[in-house]
CSV table of C-alpha atoms in Angstrom, one decimal:
chain,number,residue,atom,x,y,z
A,1,MET,CA,-8.6,-18.2,42.0
A,2,THR,CA,-6.1,-19.6,39.9
A,3,ARG,CA,-3.5,-17.6,38.1
A,4,ALA,CA,-5.0,-18.2,35.1
A,5,ALA,CA,-7.8,-15.5,36.4
A,6,ALA,CA,-4.5,-13.0,37.3
A,7,ARG,CA,-2.4,-10.7,35.5
A,8,PRO,CA,0.4,-11.8,33.8
A,9,GLN,CA,3.8,-12.8,36.1
A,10,GLY,CA,7.8,-13.5,35.5
A,11,GLY,CA,9.3,-16.7,35.4
A,12,HIS,CA,8.6,-18.1,31.7
A,13,GLU,CA,10.1,-19.0,28.5
A,14,LEU,CA,8.1,-18.5,25.2
A,15,LEU,CA,8.7,-20.1,22.1
A,16,LEU,CA,6.6,-18.9,19.2
A,17,LEU,CA,5.5,-21.8,16.5
A,18,GLU,CA,4.2,-20.7,13.0
A,19,GLY,CA,1.9,-23.4,11.7
A,20,THR,CA,2.1,-27.1,11.9
A,21,ARG,CA,5.8,-27.5,10.6
A,22,GLU,CA,6.9,-25.9,13.5
A,23,PHE,CA,4.2,-26.8,16.0
A,24,PHE,CA,3.7,-30.4,15.3
A,25,PRO,CA,7.7,-31.1,15.8
A,26,ALA,CA,7.9,-28.8,18.8
A,27,LEU,CA,4.7,-31.2,20.0
A,28,ILE,CA,6.3,-34.3,19.2
A,29,ALA,CA,9.4,-34.0,20.8
A,30,ALA,CA,7.7,-33.4,24.0
A,31,MET,CA,5.5,-36.0,23.7
A,32,ASP,CA,8.4,-38.7,23.0
A,33,ALA,CA,10.6,-37.1,25.9
A,34,ALA,CA,7.5,-37.7,28.2
A,35,GLN,CA,7.9,-40.0,31.2
A,36,THR,CA,4.7,-39.5,33.1
A,37,LEU,CA,1.5,-37.4,31.4
A,38,VAL,CA,0.7,-36.2,28.0
A,39,HIS,CA,-2.5,-34.2,28.1
A,40,PHE,CA,-3.6,-32.8,24.8
A,41,GLU,CA,-7.0,-30.9,23.9
A,42,THR,CA,-8.2,-30.0,20.4
A,43,TYR,CA,-11.1,-28.7,18.3
A,44,ILE,CA,-10.2,-30.5,15.1
A,45,PHE,CA,-8.0,-33.7,15.2
A,46,ASP,CA,-7.6,-35.1,11.5
A,47,PHE,CA,-5.9,-37.6,10.7
A,48,THR,CA,-4.3,-36.6,7.3
A,49,GLY,CA,-0.7,-35.8,6.3
A,50,SER,CA,1.2,-34.5,9.6
A,51,GLY,CA,-1.8,-35.4,11.7
A,52,ALA,CA,-1.0,-39.0,11.6
A,53,GLU,CA,2.3,-38.0,12.9
A,54,LEU,CA,1.3,-36.3,15.7
A,55,ALA,CA,-1.3,-39.6,16.3
A,56,GLU,CA,1.7,-41.7,16.5
A,57,ALA,CA,3.7,-39.7,19.0
A,58,LEU,CA,0.8,-39.9,21.1
A,59,LEU,CA,0.4,-43.8,20.6
A,60,ARG,CA,4.0,-43.9,21.1
A,61,ALA,CA,3.8,-42.5,24.5
A,62,ALA,CA,0.8,-44.5,25.6
A,63,ARG,CA,2.7,-47.7,24.9
A,64,ARG,CA,5.6,-46.9,26.8
A,65,GLY,CA,3.3,-46.2,30.0
A,66,VAL,CA,3.2,-42.9,29.8
A,67,GLN,CA,-0.7,-41.5,31.0
A,68,THR,CA,-2.0,-40.3,27.5
A,69,CYS,CA,-5.1,-38.2,27.6
A,70,VAL,CA,-6.7,-36.5,24.7
A,71,ALA,CA,-10.1,-34.8,24.1
A,72,VAL,CA,-11.4,-33.4,21.4
A,73,ASP,CA,-14.9,-31.5,20.5
A,74,GLY,CA,-17.8,-33.8,18.9
A,75,LEU,CA,-18.2,-31.0,16.1
A,76,GLY,CA,-14.9,-30.3,14.6
A,77,THR,CA,-13.3,-34.0,15.1
A,78,GLY,CA,-16.6,-36.1,14.1
A,79,THR,CA,-16.0,-39.5,14.0
A,80,VAL,CA,-12.3,-41.1,14.3
A,81,PRO,CA,-11.3,-43.6,11.8
A,82,ALA,CA,-12.2,-47.5,12.8
A,83,GLU,CA,-8.5,-48.1,12.6
A,84,TRP,CA,-7.1,-45.5,14.6
A,85,GLN,CA,-9.9,-46.3,17.3
A,86,GLN,CA,-8.3,-49.8,17.5
A,87,ARG,CA,-4.7,-48.5,17.9
A,88,PHE,CA,-5.3,-46.1,20.6
A,89,THR,CA,-7.6,-48.8,22.7
A,90,GLU,CA,-4.4,-51.5,22.3
A,91,ALA,CA,-2.1,-48.8,23.3
A,92,GLY,CA,-4.0,-47.6,26.4
A,93,LEU,CA,-4.4,-44.2,24.9
A,94,HIS,CA,-7.4,-42.4,27.1
A,95,TRP,CA,-9.7,-40.7,24.2
A,96,ARG,CA,-12.6,-38.3,25.3
A,97,VAL,CA,-15.2,-36.4,23.2
A,98,TYR,CA,-16.5,-33.1,24.5
A,99,SER,CA,-20.4,-32.6,23.4
A,100,PRO,CA,-20.8,-35.7,21.2
A,101,VAL,CA,-23.5,-34.6,18.2
A,102,ASN,CA,-26.5,-35.4,16.3
A,103,ALA,CA,-28.9,-33.8,14.4
A,104,LEU,CA,-31.2,-33.6,17.7
A,105,ALA,CA,-28.3,-32.1,19.5
A,106,LEU,CA,-27.8,-29.3,17.3
A,107,LEU,CA,-31.5,-28.0,17.7
A,108,LEU,CA,-30.7,-27.2,21.3
A,109,PRO,CA,-28.8,-23.9,21.9
A,110,THR,CA,-27.1,-25.3,25.0
A,111,ARG,CA,-25.4,-28.0,22.7
A,112,TRP,CA,-24.0,-25.4,20.7
A,113,ARG,CA,-21.0,-24.8,22.9
A,114,ARG,CA,-17.7,-26.5,22.0
A,115,LEU,CA,-14.3,-27.1,23.1
A,116,HIS,CA,-12.2,-24.5,20.7
A,117,ARG,CA,-9.1,-24.2,22.7
A,118,LYS,CA,-5.8,-26.1,21.4
A,119,LEU,CA,-3.9,-27.1,24.8
A,120,CYS,CA,-1.3,-29.9,25.9
A,121,VAL,CA,1.0,-29.8,29.0
A,122,VAL,CA,3.6,-32.6,28.9
A,123,ASP,CA,4.9,-33.9,32.4
A,124,GLY,CA,3.3,-30.6,34.2
A,125,HIS,CA,6.7,-29.2,32.8
A,126,VAL,CA,6.0,-28.0,29.5
A,127,ALA,CA,2.5,-26.6,27.8
A,128,PHE,CA,1.7,-25.5,24.3
A,129,CYS,CA,-1.3,-23.1,23.5
A,130,GLY,CA,-2.5,-21.7,20.2
A,131,GLY,CA,-4.6,-21.8,17.5
A,132,ILE,CA,-3.6,-25.1,15.8
A,133,ASN,CA,-5.6,-27.9,15.3
A,134,VAL,CA,-4.2,-31.4,14.4
A,135,LEU,CA,-4.8,-30.4,10.9
A,136,ASP,CA,-1.9,-30.3,8.3
A,137,ASP,CA,-0.9,-27.0,7.0
A,138,PHE,CA,-1.7,-28.3,3.4
A,139,HIS,CA,-5.0,-29.9,4.0
A,140,ASP,CA,-8.5,-28.6,4.6
A,141,PRO,CA,-11.3,-31.4,5.2
A,142,SER,CA,-13.8,-29.1,3.2
A,143,TRP,CA,-11.6,-27.9,0.0
A,144,GLY,CA,-9.1,-30.7,-0.3
A,145,ARG,CA,-5.5,-29.8,-0.7
A,146,LEU,CA,-4.2,-26.3,-0.1
A,147,GLU,CA,-1.8,-24.7,-2.6
A,148,ALA,CA,0.0,-22.6,0.5
A,149,PRO,CA,0.1,-23.3,4.1
A,150,ARG,CA,-2.5,-22.0,6.4
A,151,LEU,CA,-1.3,-19.5,9.0
A,152,ASP,CA,-1.8,-19.8,12.4
A,153,PHE,CA,0.6,-19.8,15.8
A,154,ALA,CA,1.2,-21.5,18.8
A,155,VAL,CA,3.3,-21.0,22.0
A,156,ARG,CA,5.4,-23.5,23.8
A,157,VAL,CA,5.7,-22.4,27.4
A,158,THR,CA,7.7,-23.2,30.8
A,159,GLY,CA,7.2,-21.6,33.9
A,160,PRO,CA,4.4,-20.7,36.5
A,161,LEU,CA,1.5,-21.0,33.8
A,162,VAL,CA,1.6,-24.4,33.1
A,163,ALA,CA,0.3,-25.4,36.5
A,164,ASP,CA,-2.5,-23.2,35.2
A,165,ALA,CA,-3.1,-25.1,32.0
A,166,GLN,CA,-2.9,-28.6,33.8
A,167,GLN,CA,-5.3,-27.3,36.1
A,168,THR,CA,-8.0,-26.7,34.1
A,169,MET,CA,-7.5,-29.4,31.8
A,170,ALA,CA,-7.6,-31.9,34.7
A,171,LEU,CA,-11.0,-30.1,35.9
A,172,LEU,CA,-12.6,-30.9,32.2
A,173,TRP,CA,-11.1,-34.5,31.9
A,174,ARG,CA,-12.9,-35.2,35.0
A,175,ARG,CA,-16.1,-33.9,33.8
A,176,LEU,CA,-15.8,-35.9,30.6
A,177,GLN,CA,-14.5,-39.0,32.5
A,178,ALA,CA,-17.6,-38.6,34.9
A,179,VAL,CA,-19.5,-38.8,31.8
A,180,HIS,CA,-17.9,-41.7,30.2
A,181,ASP,CA,-18.2,-43.9,33.4
A,182,LEU,CA,-21.8,-42.8,33.7
A,183,ARG,CA,-22.6,-44.1,30.3
A,184,ARG,CA,-20.9,-47.3,31.2
A,185,ARG,CA,-23.2,-47.7,34.3
A,186,GLU,CA,-20.7,-46.9,36.5
A,187,PRO,CA,-22.3,-43.9,38.7
A,188,LEU,CA,-20.5,-44.2,42.0
A,189,GLN,CA,-16.9,-43.6,40.2
A,190,ALA,CA,-18.6,-40.9,38.4
A,191,VAL,CA,-19.7,-39.0,41.3
A,192,GLN,CA,-16.4,-39.5,42.9
A,193,ASP,CA,-14.7,-38.2,40.3
A,194,LEU,CA,-16.9,-35.4,39.3
A,195,LEU,CA,-16.5,-34.1,42.8
A,196,ARG,CA,-13.1,-34.7,43.5
A,197,ASP,CA,-11.0,-31.6,43.6
A,198,GLY,CA,-10.2,-29.5,40.0
A,199,GLY,CA,-6.7,-30.7,39.8
A,200,GLN,CA,-3.2,-31.3,41.3
A,201,ARG,CA,-1.1,-28.5,40.4
A,202,GLY,CA,1.9,-29.8,38.2
A,203,ALA,CA,5.4,-29.4,38.3
A,204,GLY,CA,5.8,-26.1,36.2
A,205,ALA,CA,8.9,-23.9,36.9
A,206,PRO,CA,8.0,-21.5,40.1
A,207,PRO,CA,7.7,-17.6,39.7
A,208,GLY,CA,11.0,-15.9,39.2
A,209,PRO,CA,12.4,-12.3,38.6
A,210,SER,CA,13.6,-13.5,35.0
A,211,GLY,CA,11.9,-14.6,32.4
A,212,ALA,CA,8.9,-13.3,30.4
A,213,ARG,CA,5.7,-12.1,31.9
A,214,ALA,CA,2.8,-14.3,30.8
A,215,ALA,CA,-1.0,-15.8,32.0
A,216,LEU,CA,-3.3,-18.0,30.6
A,217,LEU,CA,-6.5,-16.7,30.1
A,218,LEU,CA,-9.4,-18.7,30.0
A,219,ARG,CA,-12.9,-18.7,28.4
A,220,ASP,CA,-15.9,-20.6,29.2
A,221,ASN,CA,-19.3,-20.2,30.7
A,222,LEU,CA,-19.1,-20.3,34.3
A,223,ARG,CA,-16.2,-18.4,35.8
A,224,HIS,CA,-14.3,-16.9,32.8
A,225,ARG,CA,-16.8,-15.5,30.7
A,226,LYS,CA,-15.6,-12.4,29.3
A,227,ARG,CA,-11.8,-12.9,30.2
A,228,ILE,CA,-10.4,-12.8,27.1
A,229,GLU,CA,-12.4,-9.8,25.6
A,230,ARG,CA,-11.6,-7.8,28.3
A,231,ALA,CA,-7.8,-8.4,28.0
A,232,TYR,CA,-8.4,-7.5,24.3
A,233,LEU,CA,-10.3,-4.1,25.4
A,234,LYS,CA,-8.1,-3.1,28.1
A,235,ALA,CA,-5.0,-3.4,25.8
A,236,ILE,CA,-6.5,-1.9,23.1
A,237,GLY,CA,-7.7,1.3,25.4
A,238,ALA,CA,-4.2,1.9,26.6
A,239,ALA,CA,-2.8,1.7,23.3
A,240,HIS,CA,-0.1,4.6,22.6
A,241,ARG,CA,1.2,3.4,19.3
A,242,GLU,CA,0.1,0.6,17.5
A,243,VAL,CA,-2.3,-2.1,17.5
A,244,VAL,CA,-1.6,-5.2,15.4
A,245,ILE,CA,-4.5,-7.9,15.2
A,246,ALA,CA,-4.6,-11.0,13.0
A,247,ASN,CA,-7.6,-13.0,13.6
A,248,ALA,CA,-9.8,-15.6,11.1
A,249,TYR,CA,-13.2,-14.8,12.2
A,250,PHE,CA,-13.4,-11.3,12.6
A,251,ILE,CA,-16.9,-10.0,13.7
A,252,PRO,CA,-16.3,-7.6,16.6
A,253,GLY,CA,-19.2,-6.6,19.1
A,254,ARG,CA,-20.1,-3.0,19.8
A,255,LYS,CA,-17.4,-2.5,22.8
A,256,LEU,CA,-14.5,-4.4,20.7
A,257,ARG,CA,-15.6,-1.7,17.3
A,258,ASN,CA,-15.7,1.2,19.8
A,259,ALA,CA,-12.6,0.4,20.9
A,260,LEU,CA,-10.6,0.1,17.8
A,261,VAL,CA,-12.8,3.3,16.8
A,262,ARG,CA,-11.3,5.2,19.3
A,263,ALA,CA,-7.9,3.8,19.2
A,264,ALA,CA,-7.5,5.2,15.7
A,265,GLN,CA,-8.9,8.4,16.4
A,266,ARG,CA,-6.5,9.1,18.8
A,267,GLY,CA,-3.9,8.6,16.5
A,268,VAL,CA,-2.9,4.9,17.2
A,269,ARG,CA,-2.1,3.4,13.8
A,270,VAL,CA,-4.4,0.1,13.9
A,271,GLN,CA,-3.6,-2.7,11.4
A,272,LEU,CA,-6.1,-5.8,10.9
A,273,LEU,CA,-5.3,-8.9,9.0
A,274,LEU,CA,-8.2,-10.8,8.3
A,275,GLN,CA,-9.7,-13.5,6.3
A,276,GLY,CA,-9.6,-13.1,2.4
A,277,ARG,CA,-10.4,-16.6,1.2
A,278,TYR,CA,-13.9,-17.8,1.5
A,279,GLU,CA,-14.4,-20.6,4.2
A,280,TYR,CA,-17.6,-20.7,6.1
A,281,PHE,CA,-20.6,-18.5,4.7
A,282,MET,CA,-21.4,-16.5,8.1
A,283,GLN,CA,-17.9,-15.9,9.2
A,284,TYR,CA,-17.2,-14.7,5.8
A,285,HIS,CA,-19.9,-12.3,4.9
A,286,ALA,CA,-21.0,-11.2,8.4
A,287,SER,CA,-17.8,-9.8,9.2
A,288,ARG,CA,-18.0,-7.4,6.1
A,289,PRO,CA,-20.4,-4.8,7.4
A,290,VAL,CA,-18.6,-3.3,10.1
A,291,TYR,CA,-15.2,-2.7,7.4
A,292,GLY,CA,-16.8,0.5,6.5
A,293,LEU,CA,-17.1,1.6,9.8
A,294,LEU,CA,-13.8,0.8,11.1
A,295,MET,CA,-11.8,2.5,8.0
A,296,ASP,CA,-14.0,5.2,8.0
A,297,ALA,CA,-11.8,5.8,11.2
A,298,GLY,CA,-8.7,5.3,9.4
A,299,VAL,CA,-8.0,1.6,10.6
A,300,GLU,CA,-6.6,-0.7,7.9
A,301,ILE,CA,-7.7,-3.8,6.7
A,302,HIS,CA,-5.3,-6.3,5.0
A,303,GLU,CA,-6.9,-9.3,3.5
A,304,TYR,CA,-4.5,-12.7,3.9
A,305,ALA,CA,-4.5,-14.0,0.4
A,306,PRO,CA,-2.2,-16.8,-0.1
A,307,SER,CA,-4.7,-19.6,2.2
A,308,PHE,CA,-6.8,-19.6,4.7
A,309,LEU,CA,-6.1,-17.3,7.9
A,310,HIS,CA,-6.5,-19.2,11.0
A,311,ALA,CA,-4.8,-17.1,13.1
A,312,LYS,CA,-5.7,-15.3,16.6
A,313,VAL,CA,-3.2,-13.2,17.8
A,314,ALA,CA,-1.8,-9.6,18.4
A,315,VAL,CA,0.8,-7.3,19.2
A,316,ILE,CA,-0.1,-3.8,20.9
A,317,ASP,CA,2.8,-0.9,21.5
A,318,GLY,CA,5.5,-3.6,20.7
A,319,HIS,CA,5.2,-5.3,24.0
A,320,TRP,CA,1.6,-6.7,24.9
A,321,ALA,CA,0.6,-9.9,23.0
A,322,THR,CA,-0.9,-12.6,23.1
A,323,VAL,CA,-1.6,-15.9,21.3
A,324,GLY,CA,-4.3,-18.3,21.4
A,325,SER,CA,-7.5,-20.1,20.2
A,326,SER,CA,-10.0,-17.4,20.5
A,327,ASN,CA,-11.6,-15.5,17.5
A,328,LEU,CA,-13.2,-12.2,17.8
A,329,ASP,CA,-16.7,-13.3,17.1
A,330,PRO,CA,-19.7,-14.3,19.0
A,331,LEU,CA,-19.0,-18.1,19.1
A,332,SER,CA,-15.8,-17.8,20.6
A,333,LEU,CA,-16.3,-14.9,22.7
A,334,LEU,CA,-19.9,-16.2,24.0
A,335,LEU,CA,-20.3,-19.9,23.7
A,336,ALA,CA,-17.0,-21.6,23.0
A,337,ARG,CA,-13.9,-22.8,25.5
A,338,GLU,CA,-11.2,-20.8,24.9
A,339,ALA,CA,-7.5,-20.3,25.9
A,340,ASN,CA,-5.0,-17.7,25.2
A,341,VAL,CA,-1.6,-16.7,26.5
A,342,VAL,CA,-0.9,-13.3,27.2
A,343,VAL,CA,2.3,-12.2,26.8
A,344,GLU,CA,4.2,-9.0,28.3
A,345,ASP,CA,7.5,-9.3,26.7
A,346,LYS,CA,9.3,-6.9,24.1
A,347,ALA,CA,10.9,-9.8,22.4
A,348,PHE,CA,8.3,-12.3,21.9
A,349,ALA,CA,6.1,-9.2,21.0
A,350,GLN,CA,8.8,-7.7,18.3
A,351,GLN,CA,8.5,-11.5,16.7
A,352,LEU,CA,5.3,-11.7,16.3
A,353,ARG,CA,4.5,-8.4,15.2
A,354,GLU,CA,7.5,-8.6,12.3
A,355,ARG,CA,5.6,-11.8,11.1
A,356,LEU,CA,2.1,-10.4,11.1
A,357,LEU,CA,3.5,-7.3,9.0
A,358,ARG,CA,5.2,-9.0,6.7
A,359,ALA,CA,2.1,-11.0,5.9
A,360,MET,CA,0.3,-7.6,5.4
A,361,ARG,CA,3.2,-6.1,3.1
A,362,GLU,CA,4.5,-9.8,1.1
A,363,GLU,CA,1.0,-11.6,1.7
A,364,GLY,CA,-2.1,-9.6,2.0
A,365,ARG,CA,-4.3,-7.2,-0.1
A,366,ARG,CA,-5.1,-4.0,1.4
A,367,MET,CA,-8.8,-3.1,1.3
A,368,GLU,CA,-9.5,0.5,0.2
A,369,PRO,CA,-12.7,1.8,1.5
A,370,THR,CA,-13.8,3.0,-1.7
A,371,HIS,CA,-13.7,-0.3,-3.4
A,372,HIS,CA,-15.4,-1.7,-0.2
A,373,GLY,CA,-18.1,1.3,-0.8
A,374,ARG,CA,-19.2,0.3,-4.2
A,375,ARG,CA,-19.0,-3.6,-3.4
A,376,PRO,CA,-22.1,-5.1,-5.7
A,377,TRP,CA,-25.5,-5.3,-4.4
A,378,LEU,CA,-25.5,-9.3,-4.4
A,379,GLN,CA,-22.5,-9.0,-1.8
A,380,ARG,CA,-24.3,-6.6,0.1
A,381,CYS,CA,-27.3,-9.3,0.2
A,382,LYS,CA,-25.1,-11.9,1.4
A,383,GLU,CA,-23.5,-9.8,3.9
A,384,ASN,CA,-27.3,-8.8,5.2
A,385,LEU,CA,-28.2,-12.6,5.1
A,386,ALA,CA,-25.1,-13.7,7.4
A,387,MET,CA,-25.6,-11.2,9.8
A,388,PHE,CA,-29.3,-12.2,10.1
A,389,VAL,CA,-28.4,-15.6,10.9
A,390,MET,CA,-25.9,-14.8,13.1
A,391,ARG,CA,-27.9,-12.4,15.1
A,392,LEU,CA,-30.9,-15.0,14.8
A,393,ALA,CA,-28.5,-17.5,16.4
A,394,LEU,CA,-27.8,-15.1,19.4
A,395,PHE,CA,-31.5,-14.4,19.5
A,396,VAL,CA,-31.9,-18.3,20.4
A,397,THR,CA,-29.1,-18.6,22.6
A,398,ARG,CA,-30.3,-15.5,24.8
A,399,LYS,CA,-26.9,-14.1,24.4
A,400,ARG,CA,-25.9,-10.1,23.8
A,401,TYR,CA,-23.2,-9.2,21.6
């Protein structure tokens, strides 16, 4: 069992990064300093604006002989522009696609499983984890130019969990490489790669008594099916004073709803920062039927107004925090590959808490129970339709939520 399944341990240095304006420079600096390996995973890789700057950093690393491996999701990223494909090939950059999609593939529930985590390891020494795609903060592929930046977070980490990130990324890469080799009719090499050990440990700092306590939590369809959800449930269940959650696609299942309600009923202040702008039909409308239940129990709901909310973070009692890729919805918690960093450190938690509370205070709109109860019948119809679509999808995948 890897430390990704263990409790947080000490010896970590953490840096909270907000948006691509902080995340990309830190990532590019690490890539430009790389000597042996850049291993990168993302759901969306978009080449607009600052996304192209990150792609250039990957090219620079590959050209100077650094092993540069990039894995993207077939649905989230789609087809890479021909110009970039050629440049990647000429530089020697290794690019693999997780579960390529077509019209027929989308009809198969097993192909709905996506690579949604955002991870990067450089030289086995530093790791990045969060919810930020390679997507300019002021650009959206569906909605175009944004007036305000998308709100999202990532964390830069050095310490023991870097080895866990490298190991899990190496294992997935070997599977993708095996599929790639099979398609190129190189079955012997593919089998050898597939059966090889899951990856060598990186050169992350060893555990130590100092530094923040942290752990990498994974969600997949094999050994870690409910790891992230259980971490949320445990932390909320142990809360004494405060629960602060910011989540883009918030469609909590029964266990999570009950945990939030019980926390509020025992006097814990529960504050949620949720999506206030329409982005996707099901995720936007299916979340709203549960608002009334939560607000009746005393949960505060704030909707982020300036732009799209894409964060998947939480702070509990000012010392427990998580930053990652996992939404609190069925797709993330039942189907997608996700990665979250869980932190037990007052300084880090306080920094994230202050940013979330400021967003609620200055950039959010608090939802009032009476206003929510008087929403128009057409809105309720959309909510019921979205909930029906979600439940139908879960029925087809034979998942319970």
